[in-house]
Structure formats: C-alpha cells, structure tokens
Amino acid sequence: MRLSRYFLPTLKETPSEAQIASHRLMLRAGMVRQGAAGIYSWLPLGLKVLKNIESIVREEQDRAGAIELLMPTIQSADLWIESGRYDDYGKEMLRIEDRHDRKMLFGPTNEELVTDIFRREIKSYKDLPKNLYHIQWKFRDEIRPRFGVMRGREFLMKDAYSFDLDAENAVKSYNAMFVAYLRTFARLGVKAIPMRADTGPIGGDLSHEFIVVADTGESEVFFDKGFEDFDPLSVDSGLGDDLQPVVDQWTSLYAATEEMHDPDAPEAGGADIVKGRGIEVGHIFFFGEKYSKPMKAEVQGPDGKPVPVQMGSYGIGVSRLVGAIIEASHDEHGIIWPEAIAPYKVGLMNLATKDADCTAACDKIYADLRSQGVEVLYDDRNTGAGAKFSDMDLIGLPWQVALGNRGFKNGVVELKNRATGDREEVAIADIAARFAG
RNA sequence: CGGGAAGUGGCGCAGUCUGGUAGCGCACUACACUGGGGGUGUAGGGGUCGCAGGUUCAAAUCCUGUCUUCCCGACCA
C-alpha cells in the first residue's frame, strides 16, 4: 500500500480523552476513532490488526475442533426470559423494541441463542460432542467504559459453546479450549497466564481467566515466575487427545487474580510468586446444566432417556486484545507489533521523493516485496524524513526499510528492526530477498 | 451508580476570576526553499466558544438547566 493513497490519519498530539498507552497510541496511529463512549470506528490500520488477530483465533478454534457459525447481534428477548437472565442481567443489557413493540436486545453474549439452535437440531448423544463458536460484535452497556477498546461497550468477541453428554466429556471439551487458548495467545505474540477464576454471573464450577501481564493492567495478579518459561506451542493438541496432563502442568504453578488470591495459602507465599498487573483477554467456563436444564436442551442417551447436555462457554476479547497487546508491547515512540499480527510486515520509506533515481529504486523494492507476497506499507509522501521515521515508529511495523540520497549513492538501504532498534545496511539489490519465504 | 474534572477551528491549549464582539502552536491550502529523525519562509482558509434559557447597552466570560466526554471507586471479554 502506498501511504500517499492510504487513509492513515496519524496525530502528533494525543487527544485529551485518552489516558492509557494503548488508547493514546491507537488514536495517534490512526487505528480507531471514537463514536460515543466505549464505541469506536475501526480505521484501516486498526481493522487490519483486528482481522489478523481474528484469523489466528479462528485457526486455533478450528484446529481444536470447534465449528464456526454466525449468530446475529440483535436477539429476541424471549429466549432470555426463558433462561431467566432477562431480569437478572440488569441495565448492562441494552434493550430495545421493534416497530411491533416486540422486546429485543443487543446481545451481550450468546448462551441462550446457541442453546436454542442446539436443542432444535441435536437430538441424540451420537451427535456429541459439539463445540459451536462465532466471532461477533457484542454490546454491554457498561456503567463506565474506559481505556479505549479495552473496556468498550461494543466489542468483538470470539465465543464458543461446548455440548457434551456428561461431565467427564465436558471436561475434555474444556481442556481442548484451555490448550487452544494458550496456543492462540502465544501465536499472537503475548504471554497470557491462565488463572483460576471466579465464575461470576455466568455461573458454573470450573473456570479460568487468561491474563496478559502488563504494567498498565487493570487488576492485580499473583503468579509463579515459572510461567515465564512455558511454551504453549510445544504442545500438540488434536481433538480427542487426553489433554488433562497439559492442563495439569499449566495449572500446577500458582496464579490467581486479586479476588481469588489467598495470601495465606501455602503455595501462594513462595519466593517465586510475583505480583503484577494484568488484562483479562480470555475467560472459559464449564457450567454444566445451567442453561440446558431450564431451556430443555436434551439429547437421548444410549438408554433412550432424555438427558440435559453439559455445557461450557469460552470467550476471547478480540478487540480488547488489540489494546492489550499494545499495552504489553510499546515504547516511548509508539507501538511495537508482534510480527504475527502486524498490519504490515515492512514499512518502506522513500526519503528523497524528489529524486527520480532514488524513487525508482524505492518503487522497485516495493514491487519486488509485493511480488513476494510481503505486506508492505510504502511511505511515498512528499514530507520530510523526520515525519516518516516518526510515523513509522508510531505505527510499529516490525521492519523499516529506509532509502534516501545518502544510501542511494552507496547502493544501500537502512534496515531497522522496530522491536530491538537494531539497524544494518543492506544492498539495495538484496533487500527484497531478505523478506523472502 | 457515588466522588471529581472538562467542553473555545481537525488536534493540543490560552482567554473566563475582573463582561466590551476570539487568540496561539500544530495540522490544512498555495508558492518557494529544504529533504536521514515531526525543517524554513511568505501568503491564505477555517470557530455564532457543547446546547437551551436568563441577567445586561453588551456574554466564551455572570446565573439556571441540560447534554456530552474523561478520571477515581464498585462491576465486566
């Protein structure tokens, strides 16, 4: 993409409403603009990151055997009345009426709707297990939205729902998601630590939160230093494998959020327990018959008798992750994207746009990179070099390639790694090949 | 929902106390210079000061109401 034709409104100064790093940087980097409190438009650069995260989340869900569908954002109140949550959910649920005065709502989550879909179609234990998920916008009318996309009212969430015949199999489904989550966050380039969690209003018996550790995190967390060394990607997880040992390994070390932390517990006091701040990016629950019973989501068992299915739900805050990753990965100059989700891999800067030869050389690098399938943002604007460097640092692409008169004379570009700051000179003729494969 | 703060051009702000017809920086437009870390000059365009009432000869400024946004707390992906 040529920057001169792109839509990337970067800001030199931070809008006054933004306080924390991710919010400031997302506004300055031209990723989002606010529509109302907690409601954002995603501009092209932000959308690219959101889509990249979404793709990785989707790949890992599919890999773990979950099946994608798409449920609507607007739901009928009927199912929520049936489950009993229409009254329980309170003012956080945005309620509306259609032209026929029917009660509708903007979905804050989808247990009811997915349970209804399940119960209409699945009648036999032979069709289990099932895990259905979608990636869809949710709306929760938060009392106090804040921190940009980290606590928005409208947010993109991946939510999966598992259905099993009995608790034993439901735990297998739970474990599959547990491992899929570890893999997902690792692939996104962030360290997320699973912590035993309070089940909250969704209810249930078994629950873990996945917490990204960042200094600006909103809640206090306590965890064993041993988590630093775990590599989730070393674990292979096919559907049906017994993942209990993996889960056991990951839950053997102490980790707890503030509300679950018990300073008096023997395992909580060790020298390896560190205190930090964290951002919740995922939350998984096993809640058994909580919805299947009142909503009569039953299958016939081998003995021909109807049994309510055992359910779990599994959420990842996709839009929140954009903010959370920035919180965990930025410096005073701007964002530092992990390569897996960066909006572009390479930022190419022509520092001498008035020089026909230099421009031709840049154009060729741009064409070569694109023909190799490398995503490249090409700053071909007629601005000073300083503005280009600053913008490039701000938007945080992993690799910067700069070519100006000085380099052109010597036949070299400057290649900079955004994360490490390391620079090296590479021959103009060789630079495209550096990104091959 | 309790506590606190703020709304003045696209962004950041001054002006409000002490009422007199709106200003600065950045951004934007044109031209010239410049071109390796947000450069320089000249000339421009853009704001009924969140909104509605009120006081006054006169309101960004004083009074009342209202909307919006942000921060702290209790709640949440």
Coordinates of C-alpha atoms (C1' of nucleotides) in Angstrom, one line a residue:
Chain A
M1 CA 0.0 0.0 0.0
R2 CA 1.2 3.4 -0.9
L3 CA 0.8 5.7 2.0
S4 CA 0.0 8.6 -0.3
R5 CA -3.1 6.8 -1.3
Y6 CA -3.9 5.2 2.1
F7 CA -6.1 6.5 4.9
L8 CA -3.8 6.8 7.9
P9 CA -4.6 9.9 9.9
T10 CA -1.8 9.9 12.5
L11 CA -1.7 12.5 15.2
K12 CA 1.2 14.4 16.6
E13 CA -0.6 15.2 19.8
T14 CA -2.7 13.0 22.0
P15 CA -6.4 13.7 22.2
S16 CA -7.2 14.7 25.7
E17 CA -9.7 11.9 26.4
A18 CA -7.0 9.2 26.1
Q19 CA -5.1 8.4 29.2
I20 CA -3.6 5.0 28.9
A21 CA -0.9 4.0 26.5
S22 CA -2.9 1.7 24.2
H23 CA -5.7 4.2 23.9
R24 CA -3.3 7.1 23.1
L25 CA -1.4 5.1 20.6
M26 CA -4.4 3.7 18.8
L27 CA -5.7 7.2 18.4
R28 CA -2.4 8.6 17.4
A29 CA -1.6 5.8 15.0
G30 CA -4.9 6.3 13.2
M31 CA -6.3 2.9 14.2
V32 CA -9.6 4.0 15.7
R33 CA -11.8 7.0 16.2
Q34 CA -14.4 7.3 18.9
G35 CA -18.1 7.5 18.1
A36 CA -19.5 7.6 21.6
A37 CA -18.3 6.5 25.0
G38 CA -16.9 3.0 24.6
I39 CA -17.9 2.8 20.9
Y40 CA -15.3 3.0 18.2
S41 CA -14.9 3.1 14.4
W42 CA -12.0 1.0 13.2
L43 CA -9.9 2.8 10.7
P44 CA -8.0 0.8 8.0
L45 CA -4.8 0.2 10.1
G46 CA -6.7 -0.8 13.2
L47 CA -9.0 -3.0 11.2
K48 CA -6.1 -4.9 9.7
V49 CA -4.8 -5.7 13.1
L50 CA -8.2 -6.7 14.3
K51 CA -8.6 -9.1 11.3
N52 CA -5.2 -10.6 11.8
I53 CA -6.0 -11.4 15.4
E54 CA -9.3 -12.7 14.4
S55 CA -7.7 -15.1 11.8
I56 CA -5.3 -16.6 14.4
V57 CA -8.2 -17.0 16.9
R58 CA -10.2 -18.7 14.2
E59 CA -7.4 -21.0 13.1
E60 CA -6.9 -22.2 16.6
Q61 CA -10.6 -22.7 17.3
D62 CA -10.9 -24.7 14.1
R63 CA -7.8 -26.7 15.0
A64 CA -9.3 -27.6 18.4
G65 CA -12.4 -28.9 16.7
A66 CA -14.8 -26.0 17.2
I67 CA -17.1 -25.2 14.4
E68 CA -17.8 -21.7 13.2
L69 CA -21.2 -20.2 12.7
L70 CA -22.6 -16.7 12.9
M71 CA -25.4 -15.6 15.2
P72 CA -27.0 -12.1 15.0
T73 CA -26.2 -9.1 17.1
I74 CA -29.8 -8.4 17.8
Q75 CA -31.7 -11.0 19.7
S76 CA -35.3 -11.6 20.8
A77 CA -35.9 -11.2 24.5
D78 CA -38.0 -14.4 24.5
L79 CA -35.0 -16.8 25.0
W80 CA -33.6 -14.6 27.7
I81 CA -36.9 -14.7 29.5
E82 CA -36.9 -18.4 29.2
S83 CA -33.4 -18.8 30.8
G84 CA -34.2 -16.3 33.5
R85 CA -31.5 -13.9 32.6
Y86 CA -33.7 -11.2 31.0
D87 CA -34.4 -9.9 34.5
D88 CA -31.0 -10.9 36.0
Y89 CA -28.8 -9.2 33.5
G90 CA -29.8 -5.7 34.6
K91 CA -29.0 -2.4 32.9
E92 CA -25.9 -3.7 31.3
M93 CA -28.1 -5.2 28.6
L94 CA -29.2 -2.7 26.0
R95 CA -32.9 -3.3 25.5
I96 CA -34.9 -2.1 22.5
E97 CA -38.3 -2.5 21.0
D98 CA -39.0 -3.0 17.4
R99 CA -41.9 -1.4 15.4
H100 CA -44.3 -4.1 16.6
D101 CA -43.4 -3.4 20.3
R102 CA -41.6 -6.7 20.5
K103 CA -38.8 -6.8 23.1
M104 CA -35.4 -7.1 21.5
L105 CA -31.9 -6.7 22.8
F106 CA -28.4 -6.2 21.5
G107 CA -26.7 -9.4 22.5
P108 CA -24.1 -9.2 25.3
T109 CA -23.4 -12.9 24.9
N110 CA -24.9 -15.9 23.2
E111 CA -25.6 -18.8 25.6
E112 CA -29.3 -18.6 25.1
L113 CA -29.3 -18.3 21.3
V114 CA -26.7 -21.1 20.8
T115 CA -28.6 -23.4 23.2
D116 CA -31.8 -22.8 21.2
I117 CA -30.0 -23.6 17.9
F118 CA -28.6 -26.7 19.5
R119 CA -31.8 -28.0 21.0
R120 CA -33.8 -27.6 17.8
E121 CA -31.4 -29.8 15.8
I122 CA -29.4 -32.1 18.0
K123 CA -31.4 -35.0 19.5
S124 CA -29.0 -37.8 20.0
Y125 CA -26.0 -38.4 22.1
K126 CA -24.4 -39.8 18.9
D127 CA -24.1 -36.3 17.7
L128 CA -22.0 -35.2 20.6
P129 CA -19.7 -33.6 21.4
K130 CA -20.3 -30.3 19.6
N131 CA -18.5 -27.0 20.0
L132 CA -20.0 -24.1 18.2
Y133 CA -18.4 -20.7 18.0
H134 CA -18.7 -17.3 16.3
I135 CA -16.8 -14.1 16.2
Q136 CA -19.3 -11.3 16.5
W137 CA -19.8 -7.9 18.0
K138 CA -21.3 -7.7 21.4
F139 CA -22.8 -4.9 23.3
R140 CA -22.7 -4.4 27.0
D141 CA -23.9 -1.1 28.4
E142 CA -21.0 -0.7 30.8
I143 CA -21.5 1.8 33.6
R144 CA -18.2 3.3 32.9
P145 CA -16.5 2.5 29.6
R146 CA -12.8 3.5 29.6
F147 CA -9.4 2.7 28.4
G148 CA -10.4 2.9 24.7
V149 CA -11.1 -0.5 23.2
M150 CA -10.0 -2.3 26.4
R151 CA -13.3 -1.7 28.0
G152 CA -15.7 -0.6 25.3
R153 CA -19.4 -1.1 25.3
E154 CA -19.3 -2.5 21.8
F155 CA -16.6 -5.1 21.3
L156 CA -15.7 -8.0 19.1
M157 CA -15.6 -11.3 20.9
K158 CA -15.0 -14.9 20.0
D159 CA -17.4 -17.0 22.0
A160 CA -17.5 -20.8 21.8
Y161 CA -20.0 -23.1 23.4
S162 CA -19.5 -26.8 24.0
F163 CA -22.1 -29.5 24.4
D164 CA -21.4 -32.9 25.9
L165 CA -23.3 -35.9 27.2
D166 CA -21.7 -36.0 30.6
A167 CA -19.4 -34.0 32.9
E168 CA -16.4 -36.2 32.1
N169 CA -16.6 -35.5 28.4
A170 CA -17.4 -31.8 29.1
V171 CA -14.1 -31.5 30.9
K172 CA -12.4 -32.9 27.8
S173 CA -14.0 -30.1 25.8
Y174 CA -13.0 -27.6 28.4
N175 CA -9.4 -28.8 28.3
A176 CA -9.3 -28.6 24.5
M177 CA -10.3 -24.9 24.7
F178 CA -7.8 -24.4 27.5
V179 CA -5.0 -25.6 25.4
A180 CA -6.3 -23.8 22.3
Y181 CA -6.3 -20.6 24.2
L182 CA -2.7 -21.0 25.3
R183 CA -1.7 -21.6 21.7
T184 CA -3.7 -18.7 20.5
F185 CA -2.2 -16.2 22.8
A186 CA 1.3 -17.5 22.2
R187 CA 0.8 -17.2 18.4
L188 CA -0.4 -13.6 18.9
G189 CA 2.9 -12.8 20.5
V190 CA 1.7 -12.2 24.0
K191 CA 2.2 -14.2 27.2
A192 CA -1.2 -15.0 28.8
I193 CA -1.3 -16.8 32.1
P194 CA -4.3 -19.0 33.0
M195 CA -5.7 -18.2 36.4
R196 CA -8.4 -19.9 38.3
A197 CA -11.3 -17.6 38.2
D198 CA -14.5 -16.7 39.9
T199 CA -17.3 -17.8 37.7
G200 CA -19.4 -14.6 38.1
P201 CA -22.9 -14.2 36.8
I202 CA -22.4 -16.8 34.0
G203 CA -22.2 -19.4 36.7
G204 CA -20.6 -22.8 36.9
D205 CA -18.0 -24.9 38.5
L206 CA -14.8 -24.7 36.6
S207 CA -13.4 -21.5 35.2
H208 CA -10.1 -19.9 34.1
E209 CA -9.2 -16.4 33.1
F210 CA -6.3 -15.8 30.7
I211 CA -4.4 -12.7 31.8
V212 CA -1.9 -10.7 29.8
V213 CA 0.7 -9.3 32.1
A214 CA 1.2 -5.5 31.5
D215 CA 2.2 -2.7 33.9
T216 CA -0.9 -0.8 33.0
G217 CA -3.2 -3.7 33.5
E218 CA -6.4 -3.0 35.3
S219 CA -6.3 -5.7 38.0
E220 CA -3.7 -7.0 40.3
V221 CA -2.5 -10.6 39.8
F222 CA -0.2 -13.0 41.5
F223 CA 1.7 -15.7 39.7
D224 CA 4.7 -18.0 39.8
K225 CA 7.7 -16.9 37.9
G226 CA 7.8 -20.4 36.3
F227 CA 5.2 -19.2 33.8
E228 CA 7.9 -17.2 32.0
D229 CA 9.5 -20.4 30.7
F230 CA 6.4 -22.3 29.5
D231 CA 6.0 -22.6 25.7
P232 CA 2.4 -23.5 24.8
L233 CA 3.3 -24.0 21.1
S234 CA 5.4 -27.1 22.1
V235 CA 2.1 -28.8 22.9
D236 CA 0.3 -30.5 20.1
S237 CA -3.4 -30.9 20.7
G238 CA -5.6 -32.9 18.4
L239 CA -9.3 -33.2 19.2
G240 CA -9.9 -36.3 21.3
D241 CA -6.4 -36.4 22.8
D242 CA -6.2 -36.5 26.5
L243 CA -5.2 -33.0 27.4
Q244 CA -5.5 -33.4 31.1
P245 CA -1.8 -33.7 31.7
V246 CA -1.2 -30.5 29.7
V247 CA -3.8 -28.6 31.7
D248 CA -2.4 -30.1 34.9
Q249 CA 1.0 -28.9 34.0
W250 CA -0.2 -25.4 33.3
T251 CA -2.3 -25.2 36.4
S252 CA 0.4 -26.7 38.7
L253 CA 2.0 -23.3 39.3
Y254 CA 0.3 -20.7 41.4
A255 CA -1.6 -18.0 39.6
A256 CA -4.5 -16.0 40.9
T257 CA -6.3 -12.8 40.3
E258 CA -6.7 -10.4 43.1
E259 CA -10.2 -11.6 44.1
M260 CA -9.1 -15.3 44.1
H261 CA -5.7 -14.7 45.7
D262 CA -5.3 -16.2 49.1
P263 CA -2.1 -14.8 50.7
D264 CA -2.4 -17.4 53.4
A265 CA -2.4 -20.4 51.1
P266 CA 0.9 -22.3 51.4
E267 CA 1.5 -22.3 47.7
A268 CA 0.9 -18.5 47.4
G269 CA 3.7 -17.4 49.7
G270 CA 6.7 -18.8 47.9
A271 CA 9.7 -16.7 46.8
D272 CA 8.8 -17.4 43.1
I273 CA 5.4 -15.7 43.4
V274 CA 5.4 -12.3 41.9
K275 CA 2.8 -9.6 41.9
G276 CA 1.9 -7.9 38.7
R277 CA -0.9 -6.2 36.8
G278 CA -2.9 -8.0 34.2
I279 CA -5.5 -7.6 31.5
E280 CA -8.1 -10.3 31.0
V281 CA -8.2 -11.4 27.4
G282 CA -10.0 -14.7 27.7
H283 CA -12.3 -16.5 30.1
I284 CA -13.5 -20.1 29.9
F285 CA -16.3 -21.7 31.9
F286 CA -17.8 -25.1 32.5
F287 CA -21.3 -24.6 33.8
G288 CA -23.0 -28.0 33.3
E289 CA -26.8 -27.8 33.0
K290 CA -27.2 -24.1 33.9
Y291 CA -28.8 -23.4 30.5
S292 CA -29.6 -26.8 29.2
K293 CA -31.9 -27.6 32.0
P294 CA -34.2 -24.5 32.0
M295 CA -34.1 -24.4 28.2
K296 CA -34.6 -28.2 27.9
A297 CA -31.5 -28.7 25.7
E298 CA -31.7 -32.5 25.9
V299 CA -30.4 -35.4 23.9
Q300 CA -31.4 -39.1 24.1
G301 CA -28.8 -41.1 25.8
P302 CA -27.9 -44.7 24.9
D303 CA -30.7 -45.9 27.1
G304 CA -33.2 -43.9 25.2
K305 CA -33.8 -41.4 28.1
P306 CA -33.5 -37.7 27.6
V307 CA -30.6 -36.0 29.5
P308 CA -29.7 -32.3 29.6
V309 CA -26.4 -31.7 27.9
Q310 CA -23.3 -30.5 29.8
M311 CA -22.2 -27.1 28.6
G312 CA -19.3 -24.8 28.7
S313 CA -18.6 -21.4 27.2
Y314 CA -15.3 -19.9 26.1
G315 CA -14.6 -16.2 25.3
I316 CA -11.8 -14.3 23.8
G317 CA -12.0 -10.5 23.7
V318 CA -10.7 -10.0 20.2
S319 CA -11.0 -6.2 20.1
R320 CA -9.7 -5.9 23.6
L321 CA -6.6 -7.9 22.6
V322 CA -5.6 -5.1 20.2
G323 CA -5.3 -2.8 23.2
A324 CA -3.9 -5.4 25.5
I325 CA -1.1 -6.3 23.0
I326 CA -0.2 -2.6 22.7
E327 CA -0.1 -2.3 26.5
A328 CA 2.3 -5.2 26.6
S329 CA 4.3 -4.1 23.6
H330 CA 5.2 -0.4 23.1
D331 CA 7.8 2.2 23.9
E332 CA 8.0 6.0 24.0
H333 CA 8.0 6.2 20.2
G334 CA 4.9 4.1 19.6
I335 CA 3.6 0.6 19.1
I336 CA 5.7 -2.5 18.6
W337 CA 3.6 -5.1 16.8
P338 CA 4.4 -8.7 17.2
E339 CA 5.0 -9.9 13.6
A340 CA 2.1 -12.3 13.6
I341 CA -0.5 -9.6 13.8
A342 CA 1.3 -6.5 12.4
P343 CA -0.8 -4.6 9.9
Y344 CA 2.1 -4.7 7.5
K345 CA 5.3 -6.6 7.8
V346 CA 7.6 -3.9 6.3
G347 CA 7.4 -0.1 6.2
L348 CA 9.3 1.2 3.2
M349 CA 10.4 4.8 3.3
N350 CA 11.4 6.9 0.4
L351 CA 13.4 9.8 2.0
A352 CA 14.1 11.5 -1.3
T353 CA 10.8 11.7 -3.2
K354 CA 12.1 14.5 -5.4
D355 CA 14.9 12.3 -6.7
A356 CA 13.8 10.3 -9.6
D357 CA 16.5 7.7 -9.3
C358 CA 16.0 7.1 -5.6
T359 CA 12.3 7.0 -6.2
A360 CA 12.7 4.4 -9.0
A361 CA 14.8 2.3 -6.6
C362 CA 12.1 2.5 -3.9
D363 CA 9.4 1.7 -6.4
K364 CA 11.3 -1.4 -7.4
I365 CA 11.8 -2.6 -3.8
Y366 CA 8.1 -2.0 -3.3
A367 CA 7.2 -4.0 -6.4
D368 CA 9.6 -6.8 -5.5
L369 CA 8.3 -7.1 -2.0
R370 CA 4.8 -7.2 -3.2
S371 CA 5.5 -9.8 -5.8
Q372 CA 6.9 -12.0 -3.0
G373 CA 3.7 -11.6 -1.1
V374 CA 5.2 -9.4 1.6
E375 CA 2.8 -6.9 3.1
V376 CA 4.5 -3.6 2.8
L377 CA 3.4 0.0 3.6
Y378 CA 5.3 2.3 1.3
D379 CA 5.7 5.9 2.6
D380 CA 6.0 7.8 -0.7
R381 CA 4.7 11.1 0.7
N382 CA 6.4 14.4 -0.1
T383 CA 7.2 15.0 3.6
G384 CA 10.4 15.4 5.5
A385 CA 12.3 12.4 6.5
G386 CA 11.7 13.1 10.2
A387 CA 7.9 12.8 9.8
K388 CA 8.3 9.5 8.0
F389 CA 10.5 8.0 10.7
S390 CA 8.3 9.2 13.5
D391 CA 5.1 7.9 11.8
M392 CA 6.8 4.6 11.1
D393 CA 7.9 4.2 14.7
L394 CA 4.4 5.2 15.9
I395 CA 2.5 2.6 13.8
G396 CA 5.0 0.0 14.9
L397 CA 5.6 -2.2 11.8
P398 CA 8.2 -4.8 12.6
W399 CA 10.7 -3.9 9.9
Q400 CA 11.6 -0.5 8.5
V401 CA 13.4 0.0 5.2
A402 CA 14.7 3.5 4.6
L403 CA 16.3 4.7 1.4
G404 CA 17.4 8.3 0.7
N405 CA 20.0 10.1 -1.3
R406 CA 22.8 9.1 1.1
G407 CA 22.1 5.5 0.9
F408 CA 21.3 5.5 -2.7
K409 CA 24.8 6.9 -3.5
N410 CA 26.3 3.9 -1.6
G411 CA 23.8 1.5 -3.0
V412 CA 22.4 0.5 0.4
V413 CA 19.2 0.8 2.4
E414 CA 18.9 1.0 6.1
L415 CA 17.0 -1.9 7.6
K416 CA 15.7 -1.3 11.1
N417 CA 14.1 -3.8 13.5
R418 CA 11.4 -1.9 15.3
A419 CA 11.4 -4.1 18.4
T420 CA 15.2 -4.2 19.0
G421 CA 16.1 -0.9 17.3
D422 CA 18.9 -2.7 15.5
R423 CA 19.9 -1.1 12.2
E424 CA 22.0 -2.5 9.4
E425 CA 22.9 -1.5 5.9
V426 CA 21.7 -3.9 3.2
A427 CA 22.5 -3.6 -0.5
I428 CA 19.5 -2.2 -2.5
A429 CA 19.7 -5.3 -4.7
D430 CA 19.5 -7.6 -1.8
I431 CA 16.8 -6.1 0.4
A432 CA 13.7 -7.7 -1.1
A433 CA 15.3 -11.1 -0.8
R434 CA 15.7 -10.6 3.0
F435 CA 12.0 -11.0 3.3
A436 CA 11.6 -14.0 1.0
G437 CA 9.9 -17.0 2.4
Chain B
rC1 C1' -24.4 4.4 40.4
rG2 C1' -21.3 7.5 44.2
rG3 C1' -17.0 11.1 44.0
rG4 C1' -14.0 14.6 40.8
rA5 C1' -12.8 17.3 36.3
rA6 C1' -13.6 19.2 31.4
rG7 C1' -16.3 21.0 26.8
rU8 C1' -13.3 27.5 22.6
rG9 C1' -11.4 25.7 14.2
rG10 C1' -9.2 18.7 12.7
rC11 C1' -5.7 18.1 17.4
rG12 C1' -3.3 20.4 21.8
rC13 C1' -4.3 24.8 24.5
rA14 C1' -4.8 30.3 26.3
rG15 C1' -8.7 33.8 27.2
rU16 C1' -13.5 33.0 31.9
rC17 C1' -11.7 35.1 38.3
rU18 C1' -12.2 41.2 36.8
rG19 C1' -18.3 41.1 30.7
rG20 C1' -16.5 45.2 25.6
rU21 C1' -17.5 41.4 19.9
rA22 C1' -11.9 35.4 19.8
rG23 C1' -6.2 34.2 20.0
rC24 C1' -1.6 30.8 20.0
rG25 C1' 1.0 26.1 18.4
rC26 C1' 0.4 22.0 15.3
rA27 C1' -2.5 20.4 11.1
rC28 C1' -4.7 22.2 6.3
rU29 C1' -4.3 25.3 1.2
rA30 C1' -0.8 28.0 -2.4
rC31 C1' 4.2 29.1 -3.7
rA32 C1' 9.4 28.8 -2.8
rC33 C1' 13.4 26.6 -0.4
rU34 C1' 14.6 22.0 2.3
rG35 C1' 14.9 16.6 2.3
rG36 C1' 18.5 10.7 7.1
rG37 C1' 14.6 11.8 12.9
rG38 C1' 8.0 15.7 13.1
rG39 C1' 12.7 21.7 8.7
rU40 C1' 12.2 27.2 6.9
rG41 C1' 9.8 31.5 4.8
rU42 C1' 5.8 34.2 2.5
rA43 C1' 0.6 34.4 1.7
rG44 C1' -4.2 32.2 3.0
rG45 C1' -8.8 29.3 4.5
rG46 C1' -11.5 27.6 8.7
rG47 C1' -14.5 28.7 15.1
rU48 C1' -22.5 32.0 16.1
rC49 C1' -16.7 29.5 22.3
rG50 C1' -21.4 21.8 23.6
rC51 C1' -26.8 23.1 23.7
rA52 C1' -31.1 25.9 25.7
rG53 C1' -32.9 29.7 28.6
rG54 C1' -31.9 34.1 31.7
rU55 C1' -29.2 38.8 33.5
rU56 C1' -27.1 43.1 30.8
rC57 C1' -26.4 48.6 26.4
rA58 C1' -23.1 44.4 25.7
rA59 C1' -21.9 37.3 27.4
rA60 C1' -16.7 32.4 25.6
rU61 C1' -16.7 35.2 30.3
rC62 C1' -22.1 36.0 35.2
rC63 C1' -26.8 32.8 36.6
rU64 C1' -30.1 28.4 35.8
rG65 C1' -31.0 24.0 33.3
rU66 C1' -29.4 20.2 30.1
rC67 C1' -26.2 17.1 27.0
rU68 C1' -21.5 15.0 26.2
rU69 C1' -16.6 13.3 27.4
rC70 C1' -12.7 11.9 30.8
rC71 C1' -10.6 10.4 35.6
rC72 C1' -11.1 7.6 40.7
rG73 C1' -14.3 3.8 43.1
rA74 C1' -18.0 -0.6 43.0
rC75 C1' -18.9 -4.4 38.1
rC76 C1' -17.3 -6.9 33.4
rA77 C1' -14.4 -10.2 27.4

